[in-house]
Amino acid sequence: MTTTIKTFSSVDFTTLAEQAKAAPRQRAHLNVHTSTEANVQRLFIATEPDTYMRPHRHAESHKWEFFAVLRGRLDLLVFSDAGEVTQRVALSPTMTPAIEIPPGVFHAYVCMQPGTIGLEVKEGAYIPTPAHDFAPWSPAERSAEVAGYLAWLRTAEPPRQPTEGGAS
């Protein structure tokens, strides 16, 4: 029996980054899984700074999301149900390279460097995000409000916690 090993080279990532740069949504995917029905969805995602990844959640109890940045930088933003930023994590190969998001958590990614490449892994099968899992306080993709909201996402931070003794 011959086993075929899938390999993904730097050339593959460069090509994927070029595809993202040329794409209207400024991102491109390279699936590792062979079917949308696969029990585990694995894909490389190339992003450019002008892409908008609308805040969303995976409401199903088994829909965790693992994400690793292989090139460039993405910032993960975590939100309360009301749309307040509760956490911001800079993801890059030299800072925090990987995160795992539990089910039901509103989150979004902001691409901070051109040519960013990430690896996403989550339990399948693939089901497009239902409308009720997009954050109702965020603009829909391609709406007129996206440019201003994306600019806000680039710098949004969670509220500072007061230090001991009440000083901030």
JSON list of C-alpha atoms in Angstrom, two decimals:
[
{"chain": "A", "resi": 1, "resn": "MET", "atom": "CA", "xyz": [0.00, 0.00, 0.00]},
{"chain": "A", "resi": 2, "resn": "THR", "atom": "CA", "xyz": [1.34, 3.40, -0.98]},
{"chain": "A", "resi": 3, "resn": "THR", "atom": "CA", "xyz": [0.50, 6.36, 1.20]},
{"chain": "A", "resi": 4, "resn": "THR", "atom": "CA", "xyz": [0.44, 9.79, -0.38]},
{"chain": "A", "resi": 5, "resn": "ILE", "atom": "CA", "xyz": [1.64, 12.54, 1.89]},
{"chain": "A", "resi": 6, "resn": "LYS", "atom": "CA", "xyz": [0.31, 16.02, 1.22]},
{"chain": "A", "resi": 7, "resn": "THR", "atom": "CA", "xyz": [2.99, 18.68, 1.21]},
{"chain": "A", "resi": 8, "resn": "PHE", "atom": "CA", "xyz": [2.60, 22.46, 1.23]},
{"chain": "A", "resi": 9, "resn": "SER", "atom": "CA", "xyz": [5.61, 24.52, 0.19]},
{"chain": "A", "resi": 10, "resn": "SER", "atom": "CA", "xyz": [6.65, 28.13, 0.50]},
{"chain": "A", "resi": 11, "resn": "VAL", "atom": "CA", "xyz": [5.86, 28.43, -3.21]},
{"chain": "A", "resi": 12, "resn": "ASP", "atom": "CA", "xyz": [2.29, 27.26, -2.49]},
{"chain": "A", "resi": 13, "resn": "PHE", "atom": "CA", "xyz": [1.97, 29.96, 0.19]},
{"chain": "A", "resi": 14, "resn": "THR", "atom": "CA", "xyz": [3.40, 32.65, -2.08]},
{"chain": "A", "resi": 15, "resn": "THR", "atom": "CA", "xyz": [0.93, 31.66, -4.80]},
{"chain": "A", "resi": 16, "resn": "LEU", "atom": "CA", "xyz": [-1.93, 31.72, -2.27]},
{"chain": "A", "resi": 17, "resn": "ALA", "atom": "CA", "xyz": [-0.86, 35.19, -1.08]},
{"chain": "A", "resi": 18, "resn": "GLU", "atom": "CA", "xyz": [-0.83, 36.43, -4.69]},
{"chain": "A", "resi": 19, "resn": "GLN", "atom": "CA", "xyz": [-4.34, 35.03, -5.17]},
{"chain": "A", "resi": 20, "resn": "ALA", "atom": "CA", "xyz": [-5.53, 36.90, -2.06]},
{"chain": "A", "resi": 21, "resn": "LYS", "atom": "CA", "xyz": [-4.00, 40.15, -3.28]},
{"chain": "A", "resi": 22, "resn": "ALA", "atom": "CA", "xyz": [-5.85, 39.79, -6.62]},
{"chain": "A", "resi": 23, "resn": "ALA", "atom": "CA", "xyz": [-9.19, 38.69, -5.09]},
{"chain": "A", "resi": 24, "resn": "PRO", "atom": "CA", "xyz": [-12.04, 41.18, -4.58]},
{"chain": "A", "resi": 25, "resn": "ARG", "atom": "CA", "xyz": [-12.39, 40.10, -0.90]},
{"chain": "A", "resi": 26, "resn": "GLN", "atom": "CA", "xyz": [-8.58, 40.27, -0.41]},
{"chain": "A", "resi": 27, "resn": "ARG", "atom": "CA", "xyz": [-8.35, 36.68, 0.81]},
{"chain": "A", "resi": 28, "resn": "ALA", "atom": "CA", "xyz": [-7.92, 33.20, -0.63]},
{"chain": "A", "resi": 29, "resn": "HIS", "atom": "CA", "xyz": [-8.26, 29.65, 0.75]},
{"chain": "A", "resi": 30, "resn": "LEU", "atom": "CA", "xyz": [-6.38, 26.42, 0.09]},
{"chain": "A", "resi": 31, "resn": "ASN", "atom": "CA", "xyz": [-8.30, 23.46, 1.51]},
{"chain": "A", "resi": 32, "resn": "VAL", "atom": "CA", "xyz": [-6.36, 20.56, 2.99]},
{"chain": "A", "resi": 33, "resn": "HIS", "atom": "CA", "xyz": [-9.54, 18.54, 3.58]},
{"chain": "A", "resi": 34, "resn": "THR", "atom": "CA", "xyz": [-10.92, 16.82, 0.50]},
{"chain": "A", "resi": 35, "resn": "SER", "atom": "CA", "xyz": [-14.62, 17.37, 1.13]},
{"chain": "A", "resi": 36, "resn": "THR", "atom": "CA", "xyz": [-16.91, 19.84, 2.86]},
{"chain": "A", "resi": 37, "resn": "GLU", "atom": "CA", "xyz": [-18.29, 16.77, 4.63]},
{"chain": "A", "resi": 38, "resn": "ALA", "atom": "CA", "xyz": [-14.92, 15.97, 6.26]},
{"chain": "A", "resi": 39, "resn": "ASN", "atom": "CA", "xyz": [-15.08, 15.58, 10.04]},
{"chain": "A", "resi": 40, "resn": "VAL", "atom": "CA", "xyz": [-12.21, 18.02, 10.44]},
{"chain": "A", "resi": 41, "resn": "GLN", "atom": "CA", "xyz": [-11.96, 21.09, 8.21]},
{"chain": "A", "resi": 42, "resn": "ARG", "atom": "CA", "xyz": [-8.35, 22.21, 7.59]},
{"chain": "A", "resi": 43, "resn": "LEU", "atom": "CA", "xyz": [-7.44, 25.10, 5.35]},
{"chain": "A", "resi": 44, "resn": "PHE", "atom": "CA", "xyz": [-4.77, 27.68, 4.73]},
{"chain": "A", "resi": 45, "resn": "ILE", "atom": "CA", "xyz": [-6.06, 31.23, 4.45]},
{"chain": "A", "resi": 46, "resn": "ALA", "atom": "CA", "xyz": [-4.14, 34.09, 2.85]},
{"chain": "A", "resi": 47, "resn": "THR", "atom": "CA", "xyz": [-5.29, 37.58, 3.80]},
{"chain": "A", "resi": 48, "resn": "GLU", "atom": "CA", "xyz": [-4.48, 41.17, 2.93]},
{"chain": "A", "resi": 49, "resn": "PRO", "atom": "CA", "xyz": [-5.02, 44.20, 5.18]},
{"chain": "A", "resi": 50, "resn": "ASP", "atom": "CA", "xyz": [-8.17, 45.36, 3.36]},
{"chain": "A", "resi": 51, "resn": "THR", "atom": "CA", "xyz": [-10.07, 42.11, 3.92]},
{"chain": "A", "resi": 52, "resn": "TYR", "atom": "CA", "xyz": [-13.05, 42.26, 6.28]},
{"chain": "A", "resi": 53, "resn": "MET", "atom": "CA", "xyz": [-13.76, 39.19, 8.35]},
{"chain": "A", "resi": 54, "resn": "ARG", "atom": "CA", "xyz": [-17.07, 40.02, 9.99]},
{"chain": "A", "resi": 55, "resn": "PRO", "atom": "CA", "xyz": [-17.38, 39.23, 13.70]},
{"chain": "A", "resi": 56, "resn": "HIS", "atom": "CA", "xyz": [-19.13, 35.90, 14.12]},
{"chain": "A", "resi": 57, "resn": "ARG", "atom": "CA", "xyz": [-19.44, 32.91, 16.39]},
{"chain": "A", "resi": 58, "resn": "HIS", "atom": "CA", "xyz": [-19.81, 29.18, 15.95]},
{"chain": "A", "resi": 59, "resn": "ALA", "atom": "CA", "xyz": [-22.86, 28.46, 18.07]},
{"chain": "A", "resi": 60, "resn": "GLU", "atom": "CA", "xyz": [-22.81, 24.67, 17.80]},
{"chain": "A", "resi": 61, "resn": "SER", "atom": "CA", "xyz": [-21.34, 23.14, 20.98]},
{"chain": "A", "resi": 62, "resn": "HIS", "atom": "CA", "xyz": [-18.68, 21.21, 19.03]},
{"chain": "A", "resi": 63, "resn": "LYS", "atom": "CA", "xyz": [-17.52, 24.10, 16.79]},
{"chain": "A", "resi": 64, "resn": "TRP", "atom": "CA", "xyz": [-14.24, 25.22, 18.35]},
{"chain": "A", "resi": 65, "resn": "GLU", "atom": "CA", "xyz": [-11.78, 26.97, 16.04]},
{"chain": "A", "resi": 66, "resn": "PHE", "atom": "CA", "xyz": [-7.99, 26.56, 16.03]},
{"chain": "A", "resi": 67, "resn": "PHE", "atom": "CA", "xyz": [-5.96, 29.14, 14.14]},
{"chain": "A", "resi": 68, "resn": "ALA", "atom": "CA", "xyz": [-2.19, 29.44, 13.60]},
{"chain": "A", "resi": 69, "resn": "VAL", "atom": "CA", "xyz": [-0.36, 32.21, 11.76]},
{"chain": "A", "resi": 70, "resn": "LEU", "atom": "CA", "xyz": [2.49, 30.96, 9.58]},
{"chain": "A", "resi": 71, "resn": "ARG", "atom": "CA", "xyz": [3.44, 34.27, 7.89]},
{"chain": "A", "resi": 72, "resn": "GLY", "atom": "CA", "xyz": [2.64, 37.88, 8.63]},
{"chain": "A", "resi": 73, "resn": "ARG", "atom": "CA", "xyz": [0.29, 39.06, 11.35]},
{"chain": "A", "resi": 74, "resn": "LEU", "atom": "CA", "xyz": [-3.40, 38.85, 12.19]},
{"chain": "A", "resi": 75, "resn": "ASP", "atom": "CA", "xyz": [-5.01, 40.27, 15.29]},
{"chain": "A", "resi": 76, "resn": "LEU", "atom": "CA", "xyz": [-7.79, 38.27, 16.88]},
{"chain": "A", "resi": 77, "resn": "LEU", "atom": "CA", "xyz": [-10.51, 40.33, 18.52]},
{"chain": "A", "resi": 78, "resn": "VAL", "atom": "CA", "xyz": [-12.93, 38.72, 20.98]},
{"chain": "A", "resi": 79, "resn": "PHE", "atom": "CA", "xyz": [-16.22, 40.48, 21.71]},
{"chain": "A", "resi": 80, "resn": "SER", "atom": "CA", "xyz": [-18.93, 40.42, 24.35]},
{"chain": "A", "resi": 81, "resn": "ASP", "atom": "CA", "xyz": [-22.45, 39.67, 23.16]},
{"chain": "A", "resi": 82, "resn": "ALA", "atom": "CA", "xyz": [-23.00, 43.46, 23.12]},
{"chain": "A", "resi": 83, "resn": "GLY", "atom": "CA", "xyz": [-20.05, 44.10, 20.77]},
{"chain": "A", "resi": 84, "resn": "GLU", "atom": "CA", "xyz": [-17.46, 45.36, 23.24]},
{"chain": "A", "resi": 85, "resn": "VAL", "atom": "CA", "xyz": [-13.88, 44.18, 22.63]},
{"chain": "A", "resi": 86, "resn": "THR", "atom": "CA", "xyz": [-12.94, 41.95, 25.57]},
{"chain": "A", "resi": 87, "resn": "GLN", "atom": "CA", "xyz": [-9.62, 40.64, 24.26]},
{"chain": "A", "resi": 88, "resn": "ARG", "atom": "CA", "xyz": [-7.13, 41.40, 21.49]},
{"chain": "A", "resi": 89, "resn": "VAL", "atom": "CA", "xyz": [-4.34, 38.97, 20.61]},
{"chain": "A", "resi": 90, "resn": "ALA", "atom": "CA", "xyz": [-1.62, 39.72, 18.06]},
{"chain": "A", "resi": 91, "resn": "LEU", "atom": "CA", "xyz": [-0.92, 36.51, 16.16]},
{"chain": "A", "resi": 92, "resn": "SER", "atom": "CA", "xyz": [2.34, 35.99, 14.29]},
{"chain": "A", "resi": 93, "resn": "PRO", "atom": "CA", "xyz": [5.02, 33.31, 14.03]},
{"chain": "A", "resi": 94, "resn": "THR", "atom": "CA", "xyz": [7.22, 35.28, 16.48]},
{"chain": "A", "resi": 95, "resn": "MET", "atom": "CA", "xyz": [4.61, 36.49, 18.98]},
{"chain": "A", "resi": 96, "resn": "THR", "atom": "CA", "xyz": [1.62, 34.26, 19.68]},
{"chain": "A", "resi": 97, "resn": "PRO", "atom": "CA", "xyz": [1.53, 31.84, 16.76]},
{"chain": "A", "resi": 98, "resn": "ALA", "atom": "CA", "xyz": [-1.69, 29.98, 17.59]},
{"chain": "A", "resi": 99, "resn": "ILE", "atom": "CA", "xyz": [-4.99, 30.24, 19.44]},
{"chain": "A", "resi": 100, "resn": "GLU", "atom": "CA", "xyz": [-8.08, 28.12, 20.00]},
{"chain": "A", "resi": 101, "resn": "ILE", "atom": "CA", "xyz": [-11.49, 29.76, 20.29]},
{"chain": "A", "resi": 102, "resn": "PRO", "atom": "CA", "xyz": [-14.24, 27.88, 22.14]},
{"chain": "A", "resi": 103, "resn": "PRO", "atom": "CA", "xyz": [-17.74, 27.57, 20.67]},
{"chain": "A", "resi": 104, "resn": "GLY", "atom": "CA", "xyz": [-20.18, 30.46, 21.04]},
{"chain": "A", "resi": 105, "resn": "VAL", "atom": "CA", "xyz": [-17.57, 33.26, 21.27]},
{"chain": "A", "resi": 106, "resn": "PHE", "atom": "CA", "xyz": [-17.93, 36.28, 18.99]},
{"chain": "A", "resi": 107, "resn": "HIS", "atom": "CA", "xyz": [-14.61, 36.90, 17.26]},
{"chain": "A", "resi": 108, "resn": "ALA", "atom": "CA", "xyz": [-13.02, 38.49, 14.21]},
{"chain": "A", "resi": 109, "resn": "TYR", "atom": "CA", "xyz": [-9.59, 38.68, 12.66]},
{"chain": "A", "resi": 110, "resn": "VAL", "atom": "CA", "xyz": [-7.92, 41.83, 11.35]},
{"chain": "A", "resi": 111, "resn": "CYS", "atom": "CA", "xyz": [-5.05, 41.38, 8.89]},
{"chain": "A", "resi": 112, "resn": "MET", "atom": "CA", "xyz": [-2.19, 43.63, 9.97]},
{"chain": "A", "resi": 113, "resn": "GLN", "atom": "CA", "xyz": [0.45, 42.73, 7.32]},
{"chain": "A", "resi": 114, "resn": "PRO", "atom": "CA", "xyz": [0.30, 42.00, 3.59]},
{"chain": "A", "resi": 115, "resn": "GLY", "atom": "CA", "xyz": [0.90, 38.39, 2.63]},
{"chain": "A", "resi": 116, "resn": "THR", "atom": "CA", "xyz": [-0.39, 36.93, 5.89]},
{"chain": "A", "resi": 117, "resn": "ILE", "atom": "CA", "xyz": [-0.95, 33.16, 5.83]},
{"chain": "A", "resi": 118, "resn": "GLY", "atom": "CA", "xyz": [-2.84, 31.26, 8.51]},
{"chain": "A", "resi": 119, "resn": "LEU", "atom": "CA", "xyz": [-3.98, 27.71, 9.12]},
{"chain": "A", "resi": 120, "resn": "GLU", "atom": "CA", "xyz": [-7.55, 27.16, 10.35]},
{"chain": "A", "resi": 121, "resn": "VAL", "atom": "CA", "xyz": [-8.74, 23.87, 11.82]},
{"chain": "A", "resi": 122, "resn": "LYS", "atom": "CA", "xyz": [-12.26, 23.20, 13.07]},
{"chain": "A", "resi": 123, "resn": "GLU", "atom": "CA", "xyz": [-14.65, 20.33, 13.37]},
{"chain": "A", "resi": 124, "resn": "GLY", "atom": "CA", "xyz": [-16.77, 19.70, 10.26]},
{"chain": "A", "resi": 125, "resn": "ALA", "atom": "CA", "xyz": [-18.76, 19.24, 8.22]},
{"chain": "A", "resi": 126, "resn": "TYR", "atom": "CA", "xyz": [-18.55, 22.67, 6.63]},
{"chain": "A", "resi": 127, "resn": "ILE", "atom": "CA", "xyz": [-21.72, 24.71, 6.98]},
{"chain": "A", "resi": 128, "resn": "PRO", "atom": "CA", "xyz": [-21.70, 28.37, 5.90]},
{"chain": "A", "resi": 129, "resn": "THR", "atom": "CA", "xyz": [-22.09, 30.69, 8.88]},
{"chain": "A", "resi": 130, "resn": "PRO", "atom": "CA", "xyz": [-25.84, 31.18, 9.42]},
{"chain": "A", "resi": 131, "resn": "ALA", "atom": "CA", "xyz": [-27.06, 34.79, 9.53]},
{"chain": "A", "resi": 132, "resn": "HIS", "atom": "CA", "xyz": [-27.87, 34.56, 13.26]},
{"chain": "A", "resi": 133, "resn": "ASP", "atom": "CA", "xyz": [-24.21, 33.73, 14.04]},
{"chain": "A", "resi": 134, "resn": "PHE", "atom": "CA", "xyz": [-22.92, 36.99, 12.57]},
{"chain": "A", "resi": 135, "resn": "ALA", "atom": "CA", "xyz": [-22.65, 39.71, 15.19]},
{"chain": "A", "resi": 136, "resn": "PRO", "atom": "CA", "xyz": [-25.80, 41.86, 14.85]},
{"chain": "A", "resi": 137, "resn": "TRP", "atom": "CA", "xyz": [-23.83, 44.98, 15.88]},
{"chain": "A", "resi": 138, "resn": "SER", "atom": "CA", "xyz": [-21.33, 44.58, 13.01]},
{"chain": "A", "resi": 139, "resn": "PRO", "atom": "CA", "xyz": [-21.84, 45.72, 9.43]},
{"chain": "A", "resi": 140, "resn": "ALA", "atom": "CA", "xyz": [-22.59, 43.13, 6.76]},
{"chain": "A", "resi": 141, "resn": "GLU", "atom": "CA", "xyz": [-19.82, 42.39, 4.30]},
{"chain": "A", "resi": 142, "resn": "ARG", "atom": "CA", "xyz": [-19.79, 44.78, 1.33]},
{"chain": "A", "resi": 143, "resn": "SER", "atom": "CA", "xyz": [-21.97, 47.35, 3.13]},
{"chain": "A", "resi": 144, "resn": "ALA", "atom": "CA", "xyz": [-21.06, 51.05, 3.16]},
{"chain": "A", "resi": 145, "resn": "GLU", "atom": "CA", "xyz": [-20.18, 50.90, 6.87]},
{"chain": "A", "resi": 146, "resn": "VAL", "atom": "CA", "xyz": [-17.39, 48.32, 6.46]},
{"chain": "A", "resi": 147, "resn": "ALA", "atom": "CA", "xyz": [-14.53, 50.77, 5.78]},
{"chain": "A", "resi": 148, "resn": "GLY", "atom": "CA", "xyz": [-15.16, 52.74, 8.99]},
{"chain": "A", "resi": 149, "resn": "TYR", "atom": "CA", "xyz": [-15.73, 49.60, 11.06]},
{"chain": "A", "resi": 150, "resn": "LEU", "atom": "CA", "xyz": [-12.56, 47.96, 9.72]},
{"chain": "A", "resi": 151, "resn": "ALA", "atom": "CA", "xyz": [-10.59, 51.12, 10.60]},
{"chain": "A", "resi": 152, "resn": "TRP", "atom": "CA", "xyz": [-12.00, 50.88, 14.15]},
{"chain": "A", "resi": 153, "resn": "LEU", "atom": "CA", "xyz": [-11.14, 47.16, 14.38]},
{"chain": "A", "resi": 154, "resn": "ARG", "atom": "CA", "xyz": [-7.48, 47.94, 13.56]},
{"chain": "A", "resi": 155, "resn": "THR", "atom": "CA", "xyz": [-7.08, 49.86, 16.82]},
{"chain": "A", "resi": 156, "resn": "ALA", "atom": "CA", "xyz": [-9.92, 48.65, 19.07]},
{"chain": "A", "resi": 157, "resn": "GLU", "atom": "CA", "xyz": [-8.74, 47.53, 22.50]},
{"chain": "A", "resi": 158, "resn": "PRO", "atom": "CA", "xyz": [-10.50, 46.07, 25.52]},
{"chain": "A", "resi": 159, "resn": "PRO", "atom": "CA", "xyz": [-11.17, 48.53, 28.34]},
{"chain": "A", "resi": 160, "resn": "ARG", "atom": "CA", "xyz": [-8.25, 48.97, 30.70]},
{"chain": "A", "resi": 161, "resn": "GLN", "atom": "CA", "xyz": [-8.67, 47.31, 34.03]},
{"chain": "A", "resi": 162, "resn": "PRO", "atom": "CA", "xyz": [-8.03, 49.59, 37.01]},
{"chain": "A", "resi": 163, "resn": "THR", "atom": "CA", "xyz": [-4.86, 48.77, 38.88]},
{"chain": "A", "resi": 164, "resn": "GLU", "atom": "CA", "xyz": [-4.93, 47.85, 42.56]},
{"chain": "A", "resi": 165, "resn": "GLY", "atom": "CA", "xyz": [-5.82, 50.87, 44.65]},
{"chain": "A", "resi": 166, "resn": "GLY", "atom": "CA", "xyz": [-8.08, 52.36, 41.95]},
{"chain": "A", "resi": 167, "resn": "ALA", "atom": "CA", "xyz": [-5.41, 54.14, 39.89]},
{"chain": "A", "resi": 168, "resn": "SER", "atom": "CA", "xyz": [-5.53, 53.58, 36.15]}
]
